Each structure stands twice: as structure tokens, then as C-alpha cells.
PDB file of C-alpha atoms and ligand atoms in Angstrom:
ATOM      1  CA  UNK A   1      39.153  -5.763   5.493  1.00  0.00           C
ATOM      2  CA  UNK A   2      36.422  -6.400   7.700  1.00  0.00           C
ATOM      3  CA  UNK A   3      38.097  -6.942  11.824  1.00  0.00           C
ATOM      4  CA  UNK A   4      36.127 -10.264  13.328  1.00  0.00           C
ATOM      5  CA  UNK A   5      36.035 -10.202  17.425  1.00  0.00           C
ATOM      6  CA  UNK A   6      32.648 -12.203  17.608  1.00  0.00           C
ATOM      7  CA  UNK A   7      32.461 -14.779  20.481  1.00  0.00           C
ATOM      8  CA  UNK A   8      29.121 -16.035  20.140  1.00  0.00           C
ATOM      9  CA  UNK A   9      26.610 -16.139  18.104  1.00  0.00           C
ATOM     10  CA  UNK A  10      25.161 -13.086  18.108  1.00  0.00           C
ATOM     11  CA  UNK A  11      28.356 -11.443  17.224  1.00  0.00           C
ATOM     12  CA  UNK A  12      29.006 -13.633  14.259  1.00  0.00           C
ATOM     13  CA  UNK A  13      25.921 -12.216  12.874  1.00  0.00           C
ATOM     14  CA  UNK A  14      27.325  -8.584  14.136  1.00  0.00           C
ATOM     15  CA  UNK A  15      30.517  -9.634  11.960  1.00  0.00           C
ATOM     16  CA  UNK A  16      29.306 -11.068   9.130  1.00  0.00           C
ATOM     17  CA  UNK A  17      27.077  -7.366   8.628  1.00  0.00           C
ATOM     18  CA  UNK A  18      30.387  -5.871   8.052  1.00  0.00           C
ATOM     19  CA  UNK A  19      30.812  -7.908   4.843  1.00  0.00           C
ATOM     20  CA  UNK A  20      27.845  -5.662   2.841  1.00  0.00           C
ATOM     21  CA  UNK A  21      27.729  -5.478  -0.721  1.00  0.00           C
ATOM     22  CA  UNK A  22      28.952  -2.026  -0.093  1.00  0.00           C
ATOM     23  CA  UNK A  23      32.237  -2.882   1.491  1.00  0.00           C
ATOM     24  CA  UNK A  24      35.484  -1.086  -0.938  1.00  0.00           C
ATOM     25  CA  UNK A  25      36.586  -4.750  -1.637  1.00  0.00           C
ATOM     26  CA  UNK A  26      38.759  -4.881  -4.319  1.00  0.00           C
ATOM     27  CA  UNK A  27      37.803  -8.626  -6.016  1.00  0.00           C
ATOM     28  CA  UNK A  28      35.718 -11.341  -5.626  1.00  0.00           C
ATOM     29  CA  UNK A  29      37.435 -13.561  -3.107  1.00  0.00           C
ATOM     30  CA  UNK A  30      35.750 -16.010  -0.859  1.00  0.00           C
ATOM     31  CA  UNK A  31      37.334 -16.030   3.189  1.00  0.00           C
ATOM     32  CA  UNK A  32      37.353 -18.145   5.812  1.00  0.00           C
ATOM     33  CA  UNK A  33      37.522 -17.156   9.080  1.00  0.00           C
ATOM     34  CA  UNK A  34      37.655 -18.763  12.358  1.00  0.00           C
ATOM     35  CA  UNK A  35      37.517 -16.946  15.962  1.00  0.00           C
ATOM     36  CA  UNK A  36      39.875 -18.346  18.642  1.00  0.00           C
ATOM     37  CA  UNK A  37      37.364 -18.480  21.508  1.00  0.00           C
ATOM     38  CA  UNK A  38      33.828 -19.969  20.300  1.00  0.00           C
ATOM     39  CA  UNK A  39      34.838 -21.816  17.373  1.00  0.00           C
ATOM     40  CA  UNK A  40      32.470 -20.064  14.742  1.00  0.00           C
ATOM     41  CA  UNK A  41      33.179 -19.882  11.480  1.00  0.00           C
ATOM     42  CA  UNK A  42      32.485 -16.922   8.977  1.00  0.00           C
ATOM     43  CA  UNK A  43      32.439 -17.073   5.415  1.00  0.00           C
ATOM     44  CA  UNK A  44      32.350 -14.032   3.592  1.00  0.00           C
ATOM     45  CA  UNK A  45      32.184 -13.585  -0.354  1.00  0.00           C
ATOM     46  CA  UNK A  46      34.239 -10.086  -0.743  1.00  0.00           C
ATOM     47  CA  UNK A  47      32.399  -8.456  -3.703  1.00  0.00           C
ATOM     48  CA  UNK A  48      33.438  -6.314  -6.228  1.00  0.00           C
ATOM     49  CA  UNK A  49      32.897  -2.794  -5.672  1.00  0.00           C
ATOM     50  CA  UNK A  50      30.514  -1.901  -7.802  1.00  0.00           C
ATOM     51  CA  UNK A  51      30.162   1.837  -8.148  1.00  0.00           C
ATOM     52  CA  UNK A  52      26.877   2.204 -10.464  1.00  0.00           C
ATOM     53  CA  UNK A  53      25.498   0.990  -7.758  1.00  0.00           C
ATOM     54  CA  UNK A  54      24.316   3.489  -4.712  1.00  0.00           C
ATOM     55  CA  UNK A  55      25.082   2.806  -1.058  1.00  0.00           C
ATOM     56  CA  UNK A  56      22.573   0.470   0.566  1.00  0.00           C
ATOM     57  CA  UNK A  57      22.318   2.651   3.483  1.00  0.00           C
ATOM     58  CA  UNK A  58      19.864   4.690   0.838  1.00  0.00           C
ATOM     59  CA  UNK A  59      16.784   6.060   2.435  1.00  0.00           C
ATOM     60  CA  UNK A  60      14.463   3.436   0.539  1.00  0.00           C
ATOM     61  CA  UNK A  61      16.476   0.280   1.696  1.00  0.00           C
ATOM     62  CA  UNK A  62      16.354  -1.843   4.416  1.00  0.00           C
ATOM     63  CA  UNK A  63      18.706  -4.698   5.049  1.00  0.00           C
ATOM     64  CA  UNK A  64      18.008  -8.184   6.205  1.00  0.00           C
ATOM     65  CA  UNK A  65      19.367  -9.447   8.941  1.00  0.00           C
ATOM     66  CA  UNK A  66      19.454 -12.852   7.692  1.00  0.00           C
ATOM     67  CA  UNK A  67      20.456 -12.084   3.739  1.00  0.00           C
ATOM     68  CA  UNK A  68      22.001  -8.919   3.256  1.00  0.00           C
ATOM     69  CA  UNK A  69      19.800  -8.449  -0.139  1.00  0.00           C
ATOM     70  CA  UNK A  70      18.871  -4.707  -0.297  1.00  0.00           C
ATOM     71  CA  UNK A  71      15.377  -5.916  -1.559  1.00  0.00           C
ATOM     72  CA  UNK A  72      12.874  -4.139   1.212  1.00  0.00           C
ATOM     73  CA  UNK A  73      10.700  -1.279  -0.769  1.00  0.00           C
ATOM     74  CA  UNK A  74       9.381   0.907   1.401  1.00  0.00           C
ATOM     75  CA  UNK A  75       6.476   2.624  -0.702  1.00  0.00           C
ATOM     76  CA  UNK A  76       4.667   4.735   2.575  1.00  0.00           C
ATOM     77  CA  UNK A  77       8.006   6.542   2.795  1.00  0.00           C
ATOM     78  CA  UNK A  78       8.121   7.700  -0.847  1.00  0.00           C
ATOM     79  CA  UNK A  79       4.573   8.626  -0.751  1.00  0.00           C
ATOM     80  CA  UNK A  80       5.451  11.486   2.244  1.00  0.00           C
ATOM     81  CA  UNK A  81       8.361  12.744  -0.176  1.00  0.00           C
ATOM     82  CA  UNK A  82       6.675  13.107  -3.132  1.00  0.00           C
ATOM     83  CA  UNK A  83       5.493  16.936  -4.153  1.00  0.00           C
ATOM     84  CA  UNK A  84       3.281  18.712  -6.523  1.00  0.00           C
ATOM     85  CA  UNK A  85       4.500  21.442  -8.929  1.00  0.00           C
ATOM     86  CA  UNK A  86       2.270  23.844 -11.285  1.00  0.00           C
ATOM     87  CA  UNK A  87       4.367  24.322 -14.367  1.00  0.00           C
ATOM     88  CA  UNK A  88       2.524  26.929 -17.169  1.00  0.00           C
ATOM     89  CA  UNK A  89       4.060  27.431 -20.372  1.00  0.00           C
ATOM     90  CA  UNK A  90       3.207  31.176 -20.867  1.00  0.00           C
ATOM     91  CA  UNK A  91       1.293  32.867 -24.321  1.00  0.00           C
ATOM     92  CA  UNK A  92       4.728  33.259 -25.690  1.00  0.00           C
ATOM     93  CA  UNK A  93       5.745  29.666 -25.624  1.00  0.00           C
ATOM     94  CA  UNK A  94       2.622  28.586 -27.032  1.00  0.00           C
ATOM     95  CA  UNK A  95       2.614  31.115 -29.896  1.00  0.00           C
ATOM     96  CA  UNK A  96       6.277  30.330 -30.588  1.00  0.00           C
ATOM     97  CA  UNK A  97       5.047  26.347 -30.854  1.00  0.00           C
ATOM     98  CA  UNK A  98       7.373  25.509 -27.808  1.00  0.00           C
ATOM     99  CA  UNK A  99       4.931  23.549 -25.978  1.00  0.00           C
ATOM    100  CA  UNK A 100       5.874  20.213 -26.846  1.00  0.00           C
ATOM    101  CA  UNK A 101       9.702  20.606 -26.325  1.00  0.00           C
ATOM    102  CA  UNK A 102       8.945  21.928 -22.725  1.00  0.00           C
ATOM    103  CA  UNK A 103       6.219  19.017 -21.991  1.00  0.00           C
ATOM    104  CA  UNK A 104       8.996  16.806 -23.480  1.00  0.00           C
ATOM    105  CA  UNK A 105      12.073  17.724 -20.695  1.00  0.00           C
ATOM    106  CA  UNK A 106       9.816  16.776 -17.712  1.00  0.00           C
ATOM    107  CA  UNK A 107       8.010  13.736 -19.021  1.00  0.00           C
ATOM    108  CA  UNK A 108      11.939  12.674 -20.105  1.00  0.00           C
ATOM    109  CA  UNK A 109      13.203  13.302 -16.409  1.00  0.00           C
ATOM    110  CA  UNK A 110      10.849  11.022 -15.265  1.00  0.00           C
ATOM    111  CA  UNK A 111       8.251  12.667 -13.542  1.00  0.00           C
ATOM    112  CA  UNK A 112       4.739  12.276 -13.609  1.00  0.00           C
ATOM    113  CA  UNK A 113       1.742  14.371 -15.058  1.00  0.00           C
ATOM    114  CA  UNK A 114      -0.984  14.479 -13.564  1.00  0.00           C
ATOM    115  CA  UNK A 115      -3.076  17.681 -14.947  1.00  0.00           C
ATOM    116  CA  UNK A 116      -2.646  19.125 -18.531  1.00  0.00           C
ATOM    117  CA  UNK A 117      -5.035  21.847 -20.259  1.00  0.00           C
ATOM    118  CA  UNK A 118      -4.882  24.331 -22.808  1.00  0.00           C
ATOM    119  CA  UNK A 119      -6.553  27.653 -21.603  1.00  0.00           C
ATOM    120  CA  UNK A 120      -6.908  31.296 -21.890  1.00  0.00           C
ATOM    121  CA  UNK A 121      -6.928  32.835 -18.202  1.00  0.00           C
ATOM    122  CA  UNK A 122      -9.082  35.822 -16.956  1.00  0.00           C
ATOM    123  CA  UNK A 123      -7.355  38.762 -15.438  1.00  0.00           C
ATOM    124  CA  UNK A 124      -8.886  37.916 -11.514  1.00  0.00           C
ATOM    125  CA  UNK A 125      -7.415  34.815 -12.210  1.00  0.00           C
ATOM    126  CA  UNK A 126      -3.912  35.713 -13.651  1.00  0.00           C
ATOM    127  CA  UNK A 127      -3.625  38.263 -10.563  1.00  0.00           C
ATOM    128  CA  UNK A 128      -4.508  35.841  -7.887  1.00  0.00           C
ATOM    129  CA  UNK A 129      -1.797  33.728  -8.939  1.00  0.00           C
ATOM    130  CA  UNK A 130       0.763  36.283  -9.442  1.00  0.00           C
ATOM    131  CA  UNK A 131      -1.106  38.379  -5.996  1.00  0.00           C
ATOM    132  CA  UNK A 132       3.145  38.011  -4.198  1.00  0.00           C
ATOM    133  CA  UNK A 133       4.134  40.361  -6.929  1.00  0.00           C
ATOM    134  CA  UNK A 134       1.019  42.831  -6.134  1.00  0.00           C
ATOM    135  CA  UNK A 135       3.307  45.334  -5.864  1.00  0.00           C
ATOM    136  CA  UNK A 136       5.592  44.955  -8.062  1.00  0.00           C
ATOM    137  CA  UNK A 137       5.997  47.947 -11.334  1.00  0.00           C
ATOM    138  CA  UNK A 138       5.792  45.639 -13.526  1.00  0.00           C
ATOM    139  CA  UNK A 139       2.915  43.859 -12.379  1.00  0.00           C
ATOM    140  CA  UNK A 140       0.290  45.328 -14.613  1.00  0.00           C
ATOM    141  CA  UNK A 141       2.321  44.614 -17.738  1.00  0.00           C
ATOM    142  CA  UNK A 142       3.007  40.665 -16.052  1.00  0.00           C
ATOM    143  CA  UNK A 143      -0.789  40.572 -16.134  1.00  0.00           C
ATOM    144  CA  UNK A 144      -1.589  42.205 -19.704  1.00  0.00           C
ATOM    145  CA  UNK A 145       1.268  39.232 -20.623  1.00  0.00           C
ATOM    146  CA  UNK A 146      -0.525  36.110 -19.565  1.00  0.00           C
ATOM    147  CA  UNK A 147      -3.569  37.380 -20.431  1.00  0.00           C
ATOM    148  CA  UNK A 148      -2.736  37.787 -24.067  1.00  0.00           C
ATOM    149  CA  UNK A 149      -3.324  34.239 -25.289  1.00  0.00           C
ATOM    150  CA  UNK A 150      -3.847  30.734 -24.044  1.00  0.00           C
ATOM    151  CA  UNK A 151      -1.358  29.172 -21.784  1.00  0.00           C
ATOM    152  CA  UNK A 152      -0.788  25.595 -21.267  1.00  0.00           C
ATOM    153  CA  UNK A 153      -1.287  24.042 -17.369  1.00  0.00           C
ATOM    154  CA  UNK A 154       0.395  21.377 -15.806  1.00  0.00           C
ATOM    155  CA  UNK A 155       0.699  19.735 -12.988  1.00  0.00           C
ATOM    156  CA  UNK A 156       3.687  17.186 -12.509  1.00  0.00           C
ATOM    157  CA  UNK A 157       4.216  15.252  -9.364  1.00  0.00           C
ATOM    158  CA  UNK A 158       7.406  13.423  -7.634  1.00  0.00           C
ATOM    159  CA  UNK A 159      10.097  12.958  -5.393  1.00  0.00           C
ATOM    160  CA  UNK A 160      11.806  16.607  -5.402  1.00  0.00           C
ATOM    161  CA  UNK A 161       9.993  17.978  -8.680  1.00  0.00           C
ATOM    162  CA  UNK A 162       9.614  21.564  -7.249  1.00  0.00           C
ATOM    163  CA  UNK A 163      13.203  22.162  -6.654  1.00  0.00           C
ATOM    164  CA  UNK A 164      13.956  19.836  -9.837  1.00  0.00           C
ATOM    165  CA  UNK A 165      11.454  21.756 -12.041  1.00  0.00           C
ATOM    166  CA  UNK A 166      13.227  25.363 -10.703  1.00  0.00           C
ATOM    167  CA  UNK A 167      16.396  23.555 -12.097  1.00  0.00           C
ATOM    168  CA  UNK A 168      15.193  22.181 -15.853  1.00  0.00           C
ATOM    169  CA  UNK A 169      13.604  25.736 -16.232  1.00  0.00           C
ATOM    170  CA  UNK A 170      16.271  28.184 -15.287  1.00  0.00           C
ATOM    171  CA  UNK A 171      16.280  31.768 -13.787  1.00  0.00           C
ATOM    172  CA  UNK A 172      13.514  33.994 -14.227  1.00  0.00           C
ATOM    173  CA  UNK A 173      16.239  36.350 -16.172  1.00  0.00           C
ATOM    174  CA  UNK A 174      16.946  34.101 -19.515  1.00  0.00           C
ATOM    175  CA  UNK A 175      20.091  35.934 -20.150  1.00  0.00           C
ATOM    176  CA  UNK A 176      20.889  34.669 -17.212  1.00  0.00           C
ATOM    177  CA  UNK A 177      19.405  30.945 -17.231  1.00  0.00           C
ATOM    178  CA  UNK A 178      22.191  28.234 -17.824  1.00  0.00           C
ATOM    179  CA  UNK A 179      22.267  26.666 -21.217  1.00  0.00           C
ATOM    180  CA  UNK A 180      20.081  23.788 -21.377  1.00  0.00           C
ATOM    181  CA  UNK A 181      17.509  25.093 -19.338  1.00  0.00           C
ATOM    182  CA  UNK A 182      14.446  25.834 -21.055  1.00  0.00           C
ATOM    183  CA  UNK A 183      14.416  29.716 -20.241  1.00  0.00           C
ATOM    184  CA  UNK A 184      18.553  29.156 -21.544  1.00  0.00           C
ATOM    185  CA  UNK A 185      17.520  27.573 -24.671  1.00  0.00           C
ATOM    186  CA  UNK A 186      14.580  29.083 -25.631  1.00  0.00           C
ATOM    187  CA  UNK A 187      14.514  32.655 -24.276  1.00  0.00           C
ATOM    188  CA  UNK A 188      15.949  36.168 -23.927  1.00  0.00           C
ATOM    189  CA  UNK A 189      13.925  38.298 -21.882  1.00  0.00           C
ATOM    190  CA  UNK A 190      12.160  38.115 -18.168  1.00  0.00           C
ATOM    191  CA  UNK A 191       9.062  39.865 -19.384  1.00  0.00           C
ATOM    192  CA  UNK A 192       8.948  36.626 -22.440  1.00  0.00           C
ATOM    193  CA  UNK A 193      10.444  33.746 -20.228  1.00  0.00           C
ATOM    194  CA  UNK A 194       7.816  31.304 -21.380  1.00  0.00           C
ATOM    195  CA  UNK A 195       7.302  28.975 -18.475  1.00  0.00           C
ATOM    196  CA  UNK A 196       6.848  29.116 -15.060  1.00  0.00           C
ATOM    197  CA  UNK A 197       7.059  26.648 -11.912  1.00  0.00           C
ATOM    198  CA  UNK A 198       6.111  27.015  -7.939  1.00  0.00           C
ATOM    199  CA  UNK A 199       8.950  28.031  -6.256  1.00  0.00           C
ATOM    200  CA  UNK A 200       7.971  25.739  -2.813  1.00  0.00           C
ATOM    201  CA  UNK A 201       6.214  22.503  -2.300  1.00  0.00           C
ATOM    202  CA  UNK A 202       3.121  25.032  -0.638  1.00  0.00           C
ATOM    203  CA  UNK A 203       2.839  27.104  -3.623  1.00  0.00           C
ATOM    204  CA  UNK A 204       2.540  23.441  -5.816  1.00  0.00           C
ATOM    205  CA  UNK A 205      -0.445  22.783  -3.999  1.00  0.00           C
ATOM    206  CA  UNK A 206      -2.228  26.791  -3.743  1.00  0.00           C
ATOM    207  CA  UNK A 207      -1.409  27.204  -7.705  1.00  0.00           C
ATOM    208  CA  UNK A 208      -2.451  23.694  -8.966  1.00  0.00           C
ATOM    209  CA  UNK A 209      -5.788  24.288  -6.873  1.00  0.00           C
ATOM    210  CA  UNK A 210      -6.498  27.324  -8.402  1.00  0.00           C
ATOM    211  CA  UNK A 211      -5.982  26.405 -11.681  1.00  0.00           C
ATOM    212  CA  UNK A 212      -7.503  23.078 -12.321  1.00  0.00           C
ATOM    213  CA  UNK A 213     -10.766  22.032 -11.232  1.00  0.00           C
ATOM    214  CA  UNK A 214     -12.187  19.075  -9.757  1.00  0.00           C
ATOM    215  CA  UNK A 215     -11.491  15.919 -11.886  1.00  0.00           C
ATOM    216  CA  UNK A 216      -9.102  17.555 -14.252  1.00  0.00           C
ATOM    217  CA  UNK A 217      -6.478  15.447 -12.385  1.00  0.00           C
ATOM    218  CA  UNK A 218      -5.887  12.089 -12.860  1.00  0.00           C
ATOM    219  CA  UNK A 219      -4.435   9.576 -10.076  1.00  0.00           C
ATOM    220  CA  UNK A 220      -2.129   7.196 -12.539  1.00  0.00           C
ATOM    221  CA  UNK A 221       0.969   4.880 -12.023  1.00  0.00           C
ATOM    222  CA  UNK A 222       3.263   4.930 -15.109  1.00  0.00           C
ATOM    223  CA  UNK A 223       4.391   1.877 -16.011  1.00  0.00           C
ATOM    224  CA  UNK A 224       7.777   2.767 -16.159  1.00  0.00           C
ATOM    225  CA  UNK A 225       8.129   3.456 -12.648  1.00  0.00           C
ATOM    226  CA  UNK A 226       9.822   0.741 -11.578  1.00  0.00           C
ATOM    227  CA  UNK A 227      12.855   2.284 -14.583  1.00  0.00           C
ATOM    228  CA  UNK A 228      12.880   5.680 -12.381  1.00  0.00           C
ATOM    229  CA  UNK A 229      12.687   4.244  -8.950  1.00  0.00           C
ATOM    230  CA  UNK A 230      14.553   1.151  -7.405  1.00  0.00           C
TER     231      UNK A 230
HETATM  232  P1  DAT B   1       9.991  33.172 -11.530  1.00  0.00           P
HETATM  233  O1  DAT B   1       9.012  33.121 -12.682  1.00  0.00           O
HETATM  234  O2  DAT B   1      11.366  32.786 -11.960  1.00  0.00           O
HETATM  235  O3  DAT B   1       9.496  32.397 -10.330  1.00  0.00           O
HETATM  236  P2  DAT B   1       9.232  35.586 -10.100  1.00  0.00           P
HETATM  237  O4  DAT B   1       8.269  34.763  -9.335  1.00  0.00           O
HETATM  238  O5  DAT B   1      10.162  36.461  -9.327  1.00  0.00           O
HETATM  239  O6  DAT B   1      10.138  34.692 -11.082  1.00  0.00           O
HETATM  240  O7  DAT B   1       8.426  36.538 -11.102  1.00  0.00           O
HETATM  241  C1  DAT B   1       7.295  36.047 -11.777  1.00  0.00           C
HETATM  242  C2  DAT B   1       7.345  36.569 -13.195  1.00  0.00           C
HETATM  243  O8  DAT B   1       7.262  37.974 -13.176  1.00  0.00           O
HETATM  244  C3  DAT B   1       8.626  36.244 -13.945  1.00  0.00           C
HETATM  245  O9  DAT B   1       8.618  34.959 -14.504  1.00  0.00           O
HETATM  246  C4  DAT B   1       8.631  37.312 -14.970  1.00  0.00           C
HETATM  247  C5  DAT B   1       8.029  38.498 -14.238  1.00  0.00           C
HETATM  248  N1  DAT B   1       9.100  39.352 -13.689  1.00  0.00           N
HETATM  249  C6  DAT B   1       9.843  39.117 -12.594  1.00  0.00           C
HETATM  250  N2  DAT B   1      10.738  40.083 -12.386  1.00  0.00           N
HETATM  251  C7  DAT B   1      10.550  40.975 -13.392  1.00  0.00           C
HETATM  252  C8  DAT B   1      11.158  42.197 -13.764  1.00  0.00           C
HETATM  253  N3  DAT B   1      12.147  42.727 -13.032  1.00  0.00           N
HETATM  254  N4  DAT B   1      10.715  42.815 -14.868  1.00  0.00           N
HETATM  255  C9  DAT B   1       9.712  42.317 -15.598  1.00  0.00           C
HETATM  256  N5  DAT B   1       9.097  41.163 -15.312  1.00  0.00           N
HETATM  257  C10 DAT B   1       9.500  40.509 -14.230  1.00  0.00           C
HETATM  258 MG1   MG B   2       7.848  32.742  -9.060  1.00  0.00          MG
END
């Protein structure tokens, strides 16, 4: 229960604000109270607690003084949160027809494409993209891999989607990769792990710029959004 010490106005209001649609009440019983000292009354509808709901202390809410309807939307703040990740399904998920299932996990965990091609890469560009791995022994056989046939690029945009996108595809060793992740599901080897996504919010950006060109991306507003986002 909510503790009311509110002499004046101003600390009715303060009271009443403890009385949020995210108070643990138990029912939905209606109180009456009255302070000793100024005389003001506060009623307060207890409400249920409903738990498929979230807090409204979430980031995009903003409560009203005079309501306590969680109804502000706050669109400038999402648009500062929201990332760009390059996802590729390799030659070996195209060959094996996989392309569709893979296109299908991100478009059904609601993010958005925004860039989608089929195309066969050229060596300076399959190295520039891989140039971190430089190094690496197995480099020269990483590049003789996506070089050997078409690969389909993507980019996919939204609140979290790098970090997300590392999750739905699993680690870079398949055997490895938790089942029902696509490298889980769908793959047994690191040198054949048939996709691959930007492993920071920076990289997104460097690998979507360097493969897509100017106006291969389209600037779109699904109209589902307003089913993924509150
Ligand atoms: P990820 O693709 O999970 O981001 P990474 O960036 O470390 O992994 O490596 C890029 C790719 O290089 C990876 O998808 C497959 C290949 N690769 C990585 N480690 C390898 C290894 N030890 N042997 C052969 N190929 C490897
Ligand atoms: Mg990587």
C-alpha cells in the first residue's frame, strides 16, 4: 500500500504518483483517503497487476503528471538506438537453397531490411571485408570460399540488431552454435558456416558501405511497426 503524508496540494499530486499502474496491487479496489491536516482527499483505483505488461519506468515512456497514462512516444530517442547490421548468407547457403529460411528468422524477429542483393564478389572485395583476419592461416582458403559462388547481401536495421543478429546466427564454430541458431540448425563446419553478421554497431556501417552502393538501400517504415514497438 501506497503511505499518504501530503499536506497540500502539491503533495497530493506527489501521493497520488505512488498509485501507478505499476504498483504490486493485488485487485481492483477503489480507496478513499483523507489527510488529517489539509483536508484533501485522494482517490486511488488499485489496479490489477498486470504482468504482460512492462514497467512504465521503460526507456520509451513518459508519465503525465496529470493522467498517469503511459501514452508519451518518444520517436528521437529510438532513432539514436537503432543500428545497422550486414548479414551475408555465404556460397554454401545459397547452393544448399538456405536463403529463404535465413531471410525468414530476421524478417520474423521483427527487424527491418533495408538492402538485399544477390551477387558474386571479387577477391579485392572479399579481402577488404575480411582485411581483420589478414593474417590469419586460413585466410586464403576464407577467401577462395566466398569467392566460389554468389552470396546474398543484406542489410537489416533496429533497436539492438547487431548483438541480436550475433544471437539468431550462432558461433562461428557450428558444432558449437546452440540449436536453433541458424549456424546450429543448418551447419557443421567453421570453414561452411553459411552466414555471417558485423560483430559491432561500427563494423554495420564499414561492411554495409562497402558492399552496397548508392541507392541500393531503401528508407521504408513497415507497417507493422507499431506490432514490434509500443
Ligand atoms: P564470425 O563469422 O563468427 O564473426 P570470425 O569473424 O572470427 O567469425 O571469422 C570470420 C570467418 O572466418 C568465419 O565465419 C569462418 C572463418 N574462420 C574463422 N575461424 C576459422 C578457423 N579457425 N578455421 C577456418 N575458418 C575460420
Ligand atoms: Mg566476424
Amino acid at each position: 500500500m501506497g503511505v499518504f503524508a501530503g499536506t497540500t496540494a502539491a503533495a497530493c499530486v506527489t501521493s497520488s504518483l505512488a498509485l501507478t499502474p505499476t504498483t504490486p496491487f493485488s485487485s481492483n479496489k477503489r480507496t478513499t483517503i483523507t489527510t488529517s491536516s489539509s483536508k484533501c482527499r485522494i482517490r486511488a483505483t488499485h489496479h490489477q497487476n498486470l504482468t504482460a505488461f512492462p514497467s512504465t519506468s521503460h526507456l520509451f515512456y513518459a508519465k503525465s503528471l496529470r493522467t498517469t497514462k503511459p501514452r508519451i512516444f518518444l520517436p528521437h530517442l529510438i532513432a539514436s538506438l537503432v543500428d545497422q547490421t550486414y548479414i551475408m548468407v555465404k556460397p554454401d547457403g545459397v547452393q544448399r537453397g538456405v536463403v529463404g529460411d535465413i531471410i525468414s528468422r530476421f524478417e520474423k524477429k521483427g527487424f527491418k531490411l533495408t538492402g538485399l542483393k544477390l551477387y558474386q564478389c571479387s577477391k579485392d572485395l572479399a579481402e577488404e571485408h575480411y582485411k581483420d583476419l589478414k593474417l590469419k592461416s586460413f585466410f586464403p582458403k576464407l577467401i577462395d570460399y566466398i569467392t566460389s559462388g554468389p552470396v546474398v547481401c543484406m542489410a537489416w536495421e533496429g533497436v539492438g540488431v547487431v548483438a541480436s543478429a550475433r544471437k539468431l546466427i550462432g558461433a562461428t564454430d557450428p558444432l558449437q552454435a546452440e540449436p536453433g541458431t541458424i549456424r546450429g540448425d543448418l551447419a557443421v563446419q567453421t570453414g561452411r558456416n553459411i552466414v555471417h553478421g558485423s560483430d559491432s554497431p561500427e563494423n554495420g556501417k564499414r561492411e554495409i558501405a562497402l558492399w552496397f552502393k548508392e541507392g541500393e538501400l531503401c528508407e521504408w517504415t513497415p507497417v507493422l511497426t507499431p506490432w514490434l514497438r509500443e
